[in-house]
Amino acid sequence: MVKHMFVVTAVGLVLCGGSAHALYPIFDAPVQYFGGAGMTEVVAVDLDGDGDRDLATADFTSNYFTVLLNDGDGAFAYRQHYYLGFLISGSTDICAADLDDDGDIDLAISRMYDPSTVAVLINHGDATFETPVHYDVDNGARGIFAADLDGDLDKDIVTTSFTFNTVSVLKNNGDGTFQTAVDFSAGPGEVDGAEDVVAGDLDGDLDLDLAVANSTTGDVYVLLNNGDASFSAPLAYAALGDPRDMRIADLDADGDRDLAMSIAASDEVSLLLNNGDGTFAAAVLYPVGDSPQALFVGDLNRDGYNDLMTANFHATDVSILWNNEDGTFSTADTYETGTMSPNAITAGDLDGDGNLDLVVGHYLVLTDGRLTVHLNLLPPSQPCGCCTVAPGDLDGDGTASISDLIYLVDYMFFSGPPPICQ
């Protein structure tokens, strides 16, 4: 392993190592903000249409969700709670997408208590929302994901049921209203445990398949799409632990979608690399911090490869696994958050410098949770926000190639990440 060199500067700590073009960022001292009570997930998206990324959280121990608006430089002075319409709490996950095709970002929140529902929150375009509309899903709702599952160019919603080990699919009518949920098996019917769900084209047939993490069986179940938002019987792949949070991304730069998940009990991240046809190689484990409840994927050092980051619940830190540019990862680096119970993590360019910054949500039960923002101290990228100046380089790998076309199609039609140069 390449040894790291630490250089102390006036503004912080710069960590260098790896290949010549892979600058490993360090993060500024965390800045703390109040969030919502019992925060379970956070997303970083532009909710008010001003071009920067705001924050929205799902809050388990309140009947509200929380929005923090970005002032344009990565600070969040304005916080607002929005009532979800029920007296009972239980929000478990949140996703963001343009659900009504009006050009702004809406929210959907899964709620686990009987009856389980999805709360759909249509954005007015200014980070205020219509009265939530609730749709019934299988009880014990946990994970939620928005993607075009039936190929009609609008975003559908899928949730997991921990209780019944199923997924519930809500088809979009095209206007942000949804049809009655249709349920599909997500593993053995005699057990519970379905935690998180992601959607992506796993088998290369241009429709979106599902993958479900099950913490009871220790497996990931892949449900291949028949092209119409119906799904084949689930196929099991051992995750080698109790998978909780899951992400889908191209981790080995071969053009297909791989799976990564946090393994809370053994303090590891489990990777399943795609063989290119929707089948997966044996899981590979990487040690991280104490009880990683949450996971996120993104290119933190602008080398064109996805890195992994976890929020470690039984510690006050996050772990980062740097991609070795081949789908293997370095020994984890640890970054302190300064606050207990990290339970959610996301990344996005919060201050407009072209680098991915970190946001960590902290689960506090009897008081408002905390959000810690860690700004990335890498030098700003080019003014257009690109990692390189190569024309047509949408995936940030430094070249314009067929992979950029695939990246763009994935973004436009399959809920993939946005082009790096916007």
Short mmCIF file of C-alpha atoms in Angstrom, two decimals:
data_model
loop_
_atom_site.label_atom_id
_atom_site.label_comp_id
_atom_site.label_asym_id
_atom_site.label_seq_id
_atom_site.Cartn_x
_atom_site.Cartn_y
_atom_site.Cartn_z
CA MET A 1 0.00 0.00 0.00
CA VAL A 2 1.24 3.51 -0.82
CA LYS A 3 2.05 5.38 2.34
CA HIS A 4 0.21 8.63 2.93
CA MET A 5 2.05 11.89 3.47
CA PHE A 6 0.46 14.41 5.84
CA VAL A 7 1.21 18.10 5.36
CA VAL A 8 -0.02 20.59 7.95
CA THR A 9 -1.07 23.94 6.49
CA ALA A 10 -2.60 27.08 7.90
CA VAL A 11 -6.09 26.01 6.87
CA GLY A 12 -6.07 22.37 7.77
CA LEU A 13 -4.60 19.03 6.90
CA VAL A 14 -3.88 17.93 3.33
CA LEU A 15 -3.64 14.20 2.73
CA CYS A 16 -1.78 13.09 -0.39
CA GLY A 17 -1.08 9.67 -1.81
CA GLY A 18 -2.13 7.05 -4.32
CA SER A 19 -1.64 7.72 -8.02
CA ALA A 20 -0.17 10.96 -9.31
CA HIS A 21 -3.54 12.40 -10.35
CA ALA A 22 -5.52 11.29 -7.30
CA LEU A 23 -5.47 14.14 -4.78
CA TYR A 24 -6.94 12.90 -1.55
CA PRO A 25 -8.99 15.69 -0.03
CA ILE A 26 -9.23 16.60 3.56
CA PHE A 27 -12.26 18.31 4.96
CA ASP A 28 -12.68 21.55 6.83
CA ALA A 29 -13.70 21.44 10.49
CA PRO A 30 -17.34 20.30 10.69
CA VAL A 31 -20.00 22.98 11.04
CA GLN A 32 -23.03 21.88 13.01
CA TYR A 33 -26.68 22.67 12.26
CA PHE A 34 -29.91 21.61 13.91
CA GLY A 35 -31.94 19.10 11.92
CA GLY A 36 -35.00 17.06 12.86
CA ALA A 37 -35.61 14.68 15.75
CA GLY A 38 -34.50 11.10 15.14
CA MET A 39 -32.97 11.85 11.75
CA THR A 40 -32.75 8.73 9.58
CA GLU A 41 -31.71 10.05 6.15
CA VAL A 42 -30.59 13.24 4.43
CA VAL A 43 -30.55 14.29 0.77
CA ALA A 44 -28.70 17.24 -0.80
CA VAL A 45 -30.68 18.65 -3.74
CA ASP A 46 -31.74 22.05 -5.10
CA LEU A 47 -35.21 22.56 -3.62
CA ASP A 48 -35.67 26.31 -4.15
CA GLY A 49 -34.36 26.56 -7.71
CA ASP A 50 -31.44 28.88 -6.99
CA GLY A 51 -28.76 26.53 -8.30
CA ASP A 52 -27.26 25.34 -5.02
CA ARG A 53 -27.94 22.21 -3.00
CA ASP A 54 -30.27 22.38 -0.02
CA LEU A 55 -30.80 19.66 2.59
CA ALA A 56 -33.90 17.65 3.48
CA THR A 57 -34.16 15.02 6.19
CA ALA A 58 -36.46 12.18 7.21
CA ASP A 59 -37.10 12.36 10.96
CA PHE A 60 -38.13 9.16 12.73
CA THR A 61 -39.24 10.52 16.11
CA SER A 62 -41.30 13.45 14.87
CA ASN A 63 -44.23 13.79 12.48
CA TYR A 64 -42.37 16.38 10.41
CA PHE A 65 -39.63 16.47 7.84
CA THR A 66 -36.97 19.16 7.83
CA VAL A 67 -35.55 21.44 5.12
CA LEU A 68 -32.40 23.56 5.42
CA LEU A 69 -31.78 26.09 2.64
CA ASN A 70 -28.28 26.76 1.34
CA ASP A 71 -27.20 30.42 1.32
CA GLY A 72 -25.00 29.74 -1.73
CA ASP A 73 -21.66 29.14 -0.05
CA GLY A 74 -22.38 25.95 1.85
CA ALA A 75 -23.92 27.49 4.97
CA PHE A 76 -27.47 26.72 6.11
CA ALA A 77 -29.02 29.50 8.18
CA TYR A 78 -32.68 28.78 7.37
CA ARG A 79 -34.44 25.69 8.75
CA GLN A 80 -38.10 24.78 8.34
CA HIS A 81 -40.14 21.80 9.60
CA TYR A 82 -43.06 20.59 7.46
CA TYR A 83 -45.94 18.58 8.93
CA LEU A 84 -46.47 15.16 7.39
CA GLY A 85 -50.17 14.93 8.23
CA PHE A 86 -50.17 12.14 10.84
CA LEU A 87 -49.92 12.32 14.62
CA ILE A 88 -47.69 9.25 14.67
CA SER A 89 -44.01 9.35 13.80
CA GLY A 90 -41.88 6.77 11.98
CA SER A 91 -40.22 8.25 8.89
CA THR A 92 -37.48 5.86 7.78
CA ASP A 93 -36.13 7.14 4.45
CA ILE A 94 -36.40 9.99 1.96
CA CYS A 95 -35.78 10.31 -1.78
CA ALA A 96 -35.77 13.29 -4.12
CA ALA A 97 -36.88 13.42 -7.76
CA ASP A 98 -39.04 15.47 -10.13
CA LEU A 99 -42.22 13.47 -9.58
CA ASP A 100 -44.70 15.72 -11.41
CA ASP A 101 -42.48 16.64 -14.38
CA ASP A 102 -42.52 20.38 -13.75
CA GLY A 103 -38.76 20.86 -13.54
CA ASP A 104 -38.30 21.12 -9.80
CA ILE A 105 -37.36 18.51 -7.21
CA ASP A 106 -40.07 16.86 -5.12
CA LEU A 107 -39.70 14.57 -2.11
CA ALA A 108 -41.09 11.21 -1.04
CA ILE A 109 -40.78 9.78 2.48
CA SER A 110 -41.37 6.20 3.65
CA ARG A 111 -43.15 5.79 7.00
CA MET A 112 -43.06 2.46 8.79
CA TYR A 113 -45.82 2.42 11.39
CA ASP A 114 -49.13 0.65 10.79
CA PRO A 115 -50.38 1.55 8.30
CA SER A 116 -47.16 2.13 6.40
CA THR A 117 -47.35 4.86 3.80
CA VAL A 118 -45.32 6.85 1.34
CA ALA A 119 -45.79 10.59 1.81
CA VAL A 120 -45.44 12.41 -1.53
CA LEU A 121 -44.48 16.08 -1.20
CA ILE A 122 -44.89 18.11 -4.38
CA ASN A 123 -42.62 21.15 -4.48
CA HIS A 124 -44.00 24.56 -5.47
CA GLY A 125 -40.54 25.32 -6.83
CA ASP A 126 -39.44 27.44 -3.88
CA ALA A 127 -38.88 24.73 -1.24
CA THR A 128 -42.45 24.95 0.00
CA PHE A 129 -44.70 21.96 -0.54
CA GLU A 130 -48.27 20.97 -1.20
CA THR A 131 -50.16 19.10 1.51
CA PRO A 132 -48.64 15.62 1.69
CA VAL A 133 -50.49 12.84 -0.11
CA HIS A 134 -50.13 9.40 1.46
CA TYR A 135 -50.11 6.10 -0.43
CA ASP A 136 -50.41 2.75 1.32
CA VAL A 137 -47.54 0.28 1.01
CA ASP A 138 -46.72 -2.99 2.75
CA ASN A 139 -46.26 -2.58 6.50
CA GLY A 140 -42.84 -2.04 7.99
CA ALA A 141 -41.71 0.32 5.21
CA ARG A 142 -37.98 1.03 5.31
CA GLY A 143 -36.10 1.99 2.15
CA ILE A 144 -37.43 4.15 -0.69
CA PHE A 145 -36.18 4.90 -4.21
CA ALA A 146 -37.59 6.88 -7.14
CA ALA A 147 -36.88 5.76 -10.71
CA ASP A 148 -38.62 5.13 -14.04
CA LEU A 149 -39.47 1.45 -13.63
CA ASP A 150 -41.99 1.08 -16.47
CA GLY A 151 -40.22 3.04 -19.20
CA ASP A 152 -42.77 5.84 -19.57
CA LEU A 153 -40.28 8.60 -18.67
CA ASP A 154 -41.71 9.55 -15.28
CA LYS A 155 -40.43 8.60 -11.85
CA ASP A 156 -42.11 5.73 -10.04
CA ILE A 157 -41.55 4.89 -6.37
CA VAL A 158 -40.50 1.63 -4.74
CA THR A 159 -40.30 0.85 -1.02
CA THR A 160 -39.21 -2.14 1.03
CA SER A 161 -41.26 -3.87 3.71
CA PHE A 162 -39.11 -5.11 6.58
CA THR A 163 -42.11 -7.01 8.00
CA PHE A 164 -43.16 -8.96 4.91
CA ASN A 165 -39.88 -9.01 2.97
CA THR A 166 -41.47 -7.42 -0.09
CA VAL A 167 -41.12 -4.37 -2.30
CA SER A 168 -44.10 -2.14 -3.08
CA VAL A 169 -44.11 -0.43 -6.49
CA LEU A 170 -46.13 2.75 -6.97
CA LYS A 171 -46.49 3.64 -10.67
CA ASN A 172 -46.57 7.34 -11.47
CA ASN A 173 -49.56 8.58 -13.47
CA GLY A 174 -47.27 11.18 -15.03
CA ASP A 175 -48.44 14.08 -12.87
CA GLY A 176 -47.02 13.18 -9.46
CA THR A 177 -50.00 11.09 -8.42
CA PHE A 178 -49.57 7.36 -8.07
CA GLN A 179 -51.46 4.14 -8.67
CA THR A 180 -52.21 1.61 -5.95
CA ALA A 181 -49.07 -0.20 -4.87
CA VAL A 182 -48.23 -3.60 -6.37
CA ASP A 183 -46.14 -5.87 -4.14
CA PHE A 184 -43.37 -8.27 -5.18
CA SER A 185 -41.42 -10.80 -3.17
CA ALA A 186 -37.98 -9.58 -2.17
CA GLY A 187 -36.72 -12.88 -0.76
CA PRO A 188 -37.92 -15.80 1.36
CA GLY A 189 -41.49 -15.28 2.51
CA GLU A 190 -40.94 -16.92 5.88
CA VAL A 191 -38.47 -14.27 7.08
CA ASP A 192 -38.45 -10.51 7.50
CA GLY A 193 -35.55 -8.13 7.05
CA ALA A 194 -35.85 -6.14 3.80
CA GLU A 195 -33.95 -2.93 4.55
CA ASP A 196 -32.93 -0.80 1.58
CA VAL A 197 -33.72 -0.82 -2.14
CA VAL A 198 -31.95 0.65 -5.17
CA ALA A 199 -32.83 0.67 -8.86
CA GLY A 200 -30.56 0.56 -11.90
CA ASP A 201 -29.96 -1.29 -15.14
CA LEU A 202 -28.12 -4.30 -13.77
CA ASP A 203 -28.34 -6.62 -16.79
CA GLY A 204 -27.77 -4.16 -19.63
CA ASP A 205 -31.22 -4.39 -21.22
CA LEU A 206 -32.04 -0.68 -20.71
CA ASP A 207 -34.73 -1.12 -18.07
CA LEU A 208 -34.27 -0.62 -14.35
CA ASP A 209 -33.90 -3.61 -12.07
CA LEU A 210 -34.09 -3.69 -8.27
CA ALA A 211 -31.70 -4.82 -5.56
CA VAL A 212 -32.84 -5.28 -1.97
CA ALA A 213 -30.62 -5.60 1.10
CA ASN A 214 -31.88 -8.02 3.77
CA SER A 215 -30.37 -7.75 7.25
CA THR A 216 -32.01 -10.97 8.50
CA THR A 217 -30.77 -13.37 5.81
CA GLY A 218 -27.54 -11.47 5.16
CA ASP A 219 -28.20 -11.46 1.42
CA VAL A 220 -28.88 -9.05 -1.40
CA TYR A 221 -31.80 -10.00 -3.63
CA VAL A 222 -31.79 -8.96 -7.29
CA LEU A 223 -35.14 -8.58 -9.05
CA LEU A 224 -34.75 -8.22 -12.82
CA ASN A 225 -37.30 -5.99 -14.53
CA ASN A 226 -39.52 -7.49 -17.22
CA GLY A 227 -39.66 -4.04 -18.82
CA ASP A 228 -43.04 -3.03 -17.41
CA ALA A 229 -42.33 -2.63 -13.68
CA SER A 230 -43.02 -6.28 -13.01
CA PHE A 231 -40.12 -8.35 -11.77
CA SER A 232 -38.64 -11.82 -11.92
CA ALA A 233 -38.24 -13.98 -8.84
CA PRO A 234 -35.49 -12.61 -6.58
CA LEU A 235 -31.97 -14.04 -6.91
CA ALA A 236 -29.89 -14.11 -3.72
CA TYR A 237 -26.25 -13.03 -3.38
CA ALA A 238 -24.46 -13.33 -0.06
CA ALA A 239 -23.50 -9.96 1.41
CA LEU A 240 -21.45 -11.61 4.19
CA GLY A 241 -23.18 -9.76 6.99
CA ASP A 242 -26.30 -7.77 7.84
CA PRO A 243 -26.59 -5.25 4.99
CA ARG A 244 -28.34 -2.00 5.89
CA ASP A 245 -27.82 1.00 3.63
CA MET A 246 -27.13 0.24 -0.05
CA ARG A 247 -25.94 2.22 -3.07
CA ILE A 248 -25.69 1.42 -6.76
CA ALA A 249 -22.84 2.81 -8.86
CA ASP A 250 -20.11 1.82 -11.31
CA LEU A 251 -17.29 1.08 -8.86
CA ASP A 252 -14.77 -0.59 -11.20
CA ALA A 253 -15.23 1.70 -14.24
CA ASP A 254 -16.38 -1.07 -16.57
CA GLY A 255 -19.67 0.58 -17.53
CA ASP A 256 -22.08 -1.53 -15.47
CA ARG A 257 -23.72 -1.00 -12.10
CA ASP A 258 -22.22 -2.55 -8.98
CA LEU A 259 -23.63 -2.72 -5.45
CA ALA A 260 -22.19 -1.49 -2.16
CA MET A 261 -23.75 -1.82 1.27
CA SER A 262 -22.93 -1.09 4.89
CA ILE A 263 -22.56 -4.09 7.22
CA ALA A 264 -23.33 -2.77 10.70
CA ALA A 265 -22.64 -5.82 12.85
CA SER A 266 -19.10 -6.48 11.59
CA ASP A 267 -18.06 -2.86 10.89
CA GLU A 268 -17.52 -3.41 7.17
CA VAL A 269 -18.62 -2.42 3.71
CA SER A 270 -19.61 -5.22 1.33
CA LEU A 271 -19.11 -4.87 -2.43
CA LEU A 272 -20.77 -6.93 -5.14
CA LEU A 273 -19.20 -6.27 -8.54
CA ASN A 274 -21.43 -6.83 -11.55
CA ASN A 275 -20.35 -9.40 -14.12
CA GLY A 276 -22.07 -7.25 -16.76
CA ASP A 277 -25.20 -9.35 -17.10
CA GLY A 278 -26.94 -8.73 -13.78
CA THR A 279 -25.09 -11.50 -11.97
CA PHE A 280 -22.50 -10.65 -9.37
CA ALA A 281 -19.08 -11.82 -8.21
CA ALA A 282 -18.61 -12.97 -4.64
CA ALA A 283 -18.82 -10.19 -2.06
CA VAL A 284 -15.63 -8.44 -0.95
CA LEU A 285 -15.46 -6.86 2.51
CA TYR A 286 -13.61 -3.72 3.60
CA PRO A 287 -13.28 -2.71 7.28
CA VAL A 288 -14.64 0.70 8.31
CA GLY A 289 -15.68 2.33 11.60
CA ASP A 290 -17.93 1.19 14.43
CA SER A 291 -21.43 0.17 13.27
CA PRO A 292 -21.75 1.77 9.81
CA GLN A 293 -25.46 2.45 9.49
CA ALA A 294 -25.29 4.62 6.37
CA LEU A 295 -23.32 4.57 3.13
CA PHE A 296 -22.84 6.94 0.21
CA VAL A 297 -20.90 6.75 -3.05
CA GLY A 298 -19.23 9.63 -4.87
CA ASP A 299 -15.98 10.87 -6.39
CA LEU A 300 -14.52 12.85 -3.50
CA ASN A 301 -11.03 13.42 -4.95
CA ARG A 302 -11.98 14.19 -8.59
CA ASP A 303 -10.02 11.31 -10.08
CA GLY A 304 -13.04 10.00 -12.03
CA TYR A 305 -13.65 7.00 -9.75
CA ASN A 306 -16.31 6.49 -7.10
CA ASP A 307 -15.21 6.41 -3.48
CA LEU A 308 -17.20 5.05 -0.52
CA MET A 309 -18.11 6.80 2.72
CA THR A 310 -19.90 5.51 5.83
CA ALA A 311 -21.51 7.10 8.89
CA ASN A 312 -20.47 5.08 11.95
CA PHE A 313 -23.28 5.05 14.50
CA HIS A 314 -21.36 3.87 17.57
CA ALA A 315 -18.62 6.43 17.03
CA THR A 316 -18.37 10.14 16.24
CA ASP A 317 -16.80 9.71 12.84
CA VAL A 318 -17.13 8.77 9.19
CA SER A 319 -14.96 6.39 7.19
CA ILE A 320 -13.81 6.95 3.61
CA LEU A 321 -12.60 4.16 1.33
CA TRP A 322 -10.66 5.58 -1.63
CA ASN A 323 -11.08 3.82 -4.96
CA ASN A 324 -7.81 2.39 -6.31
CA GLU A 325 -9.23 3.01 -9.82
CA ASP A 326 -10.01 -0.66 -10.37
CA GLY A 327 -12.92 -1.35 -8.01
CA THR A 328 -10.67 -2.19 -5.08
CA PHE A 329 -10.35 0.23 -2.21
CA SER A 330 -7.76 1.60 0.18
CA THR A 331 -7.68 1.11 3.91
CA ALA A 332 -10.34 3.39 5.39
CA ASP A 333 -9.46 6.92 6.48
CA THR A 334 -11.38 8.33 9.44
CA TYR A 335 -12.77 11.85 9.81
CA GLU A 336 -14.27 13.14 13.06
CA THR A 337 -17.72 14.71 13.06
CA GLY A 338 -17.58 15.92 16.65
CA THR A 339 -21.13 14.72 17.30
CA MET A 340 -22.52 11.41 18.52
CA SER A 341 -24.58 8.82 16.61
CA PRO A 342 -23.84 9.46 12.91
CA ASN A 343 -26.76 7.79 11.18
CA ALA A 344 -27.01 9.28 7.68
CA ILE A 345 -24.54 10.54 5.08
CA THR A 346 -24.64 12.19 1.69
CA ALA A 347 -22.32 14.23 -0.53
CA GLY A 348 -22.79 17.09 -2.94
CA ASP A 349 -21.17 20.33 -4.05
CA LEU A 350 -22.53 22.66 -1.37
CA ASP A 351 -20.32 25.71 -1.91
CA GLY A 352 -20.08 25.77 -5.71
CA ASP A 353 -16.37 24.97 -6.04
CA GLY A 354 -16.82 21.75 -8.04
CA ASN A 355 -15.88 19.44 -5.15
CA LEU A 356 -18.14 17.03 -3.29
CA ASP A 357 -18.68 18.08 0.32
CA LEU A 358 -19.97 15.78 3.06
CA VAL A 359 -23.17 16.05 5.08
CA VAL A 360 -23.64 13.75 8.07
CA GLY A 361 -26.92 13.31 9.94
CA HIS A 362 -26.86 12.45 13.64
CA TYR A 363 -29.69 10.53 15.32
CA LEU A 364 -30.76 12.15 18.60
CA VAL A 365 -34.05 10.94 20.09
CA LEU A 366 -35.16 13.44 22.71
CA THR A 367 -34.02 16.57 20.93
CA ASP A 368 -33.44 17.83 17.42
CA GLY A 369 -30.82 15.86 15.54
CA ARG A 370 -27.68 17.47 14.24
CA LEU A 371 -26.30 17.87 10.74
CA THR A 372 -22.57 18.31 10.35
CA VAL A 373 -21.29 19.84 7.11
CA HIS A 374 -17.71 19.06 6.06
CA LEU A 375 -16.56 21.26 3.17
CA ASN A 376 -14.02 19.69 0.82
CA LEU A 377 -10.72 21.62 0.81
CA LEU A 378 -9.51 20.49 -2.60
CA PRO A 379 -8.71 23.45 -4.87
CA PRO A 380 -11.73 24.58 -6.88
CA SER A 381 -12.24 22.87 -10.22
CA GLN A 382 -12.62 24.75 -13.50
CA PRO A 383 -15.26 27.52 -13.58
CA CYS A 384 -17.75 25.31 -15.40
CA GLY A 385 -17.72 22.92 -12.44
CA CYS A 386 -15.94 20.17 -14.37
CA CYS A 387 -13.18 17.97 -13.11
CA THR A 388 -11.39 18.42 -16.46
CA VAL A 389 -11.63 20.68 -19.47
CA ALA A 390 -12.23 17.83 -21.92
CA PRO A 391 -15.31 18.74 -24.02
CA GLY A 392 -18.10 16.20 -23.54
CA ASP A 393 -16.58 14.72 -20.38
CA LEU A 394 -19.78 14.16 -18.40
CA ASP A 395 -18.58 11.49 -15.99
CA GLY A 396 -15.43 13.30 -14.88
CA ASP A 397 -12.88 10.71 -15.99
CA GLY A 398 -10.87 13.22 -18.05
CA THR A 399 -11.88 11.98 -21.51
CA ALA A 400 -14.90 12.18 -23.80
CA SER A 401 -15.91 8.65 -24.73
CA ILE A 402 -18.86 6.27 -25.08
CA SER A 403 -18.98 6.06 -21.29
CA ASP A 404 -20.10 9.71 -21.25
CA LEU A 405 -23.08 8.89 -23.49
CA ILE A 406 -24.01 6.00 -21.19
CA TYR A 407 -23.65 8.34 -18.21
CA LEU A 408 -25.96 10.92 -19.82
CA VAL A 409 -28.63 8.35 -20.77
CA ASP A 410 -28.50 6.95 -17.23
CA TYR A 411 -29.05 10.46 -15.84
CA MET A 412 -31.87 11.41 -18.23
CA PHE A 413 -33.90 8.22 -18.07
CA PHE A 414 -32.75 6.00 -15.21
CA SER A 415 -32.23 8.33 -12.19
CA GLY A 416 -28.45 8.21 -12.45
CA PRO A 417 -26.19 10.94 -11.06
CA PRO A 418 -26.16 14.30 -12.87
CA PRO A 419 -23.37 15.18 -15.33
CA ILE A 420 -20.38 16.58 -13.52
CA CYS A 421 -20.20 19.52 -15.96
CA GLN A 422 -23.53 21.34 -15.87
#
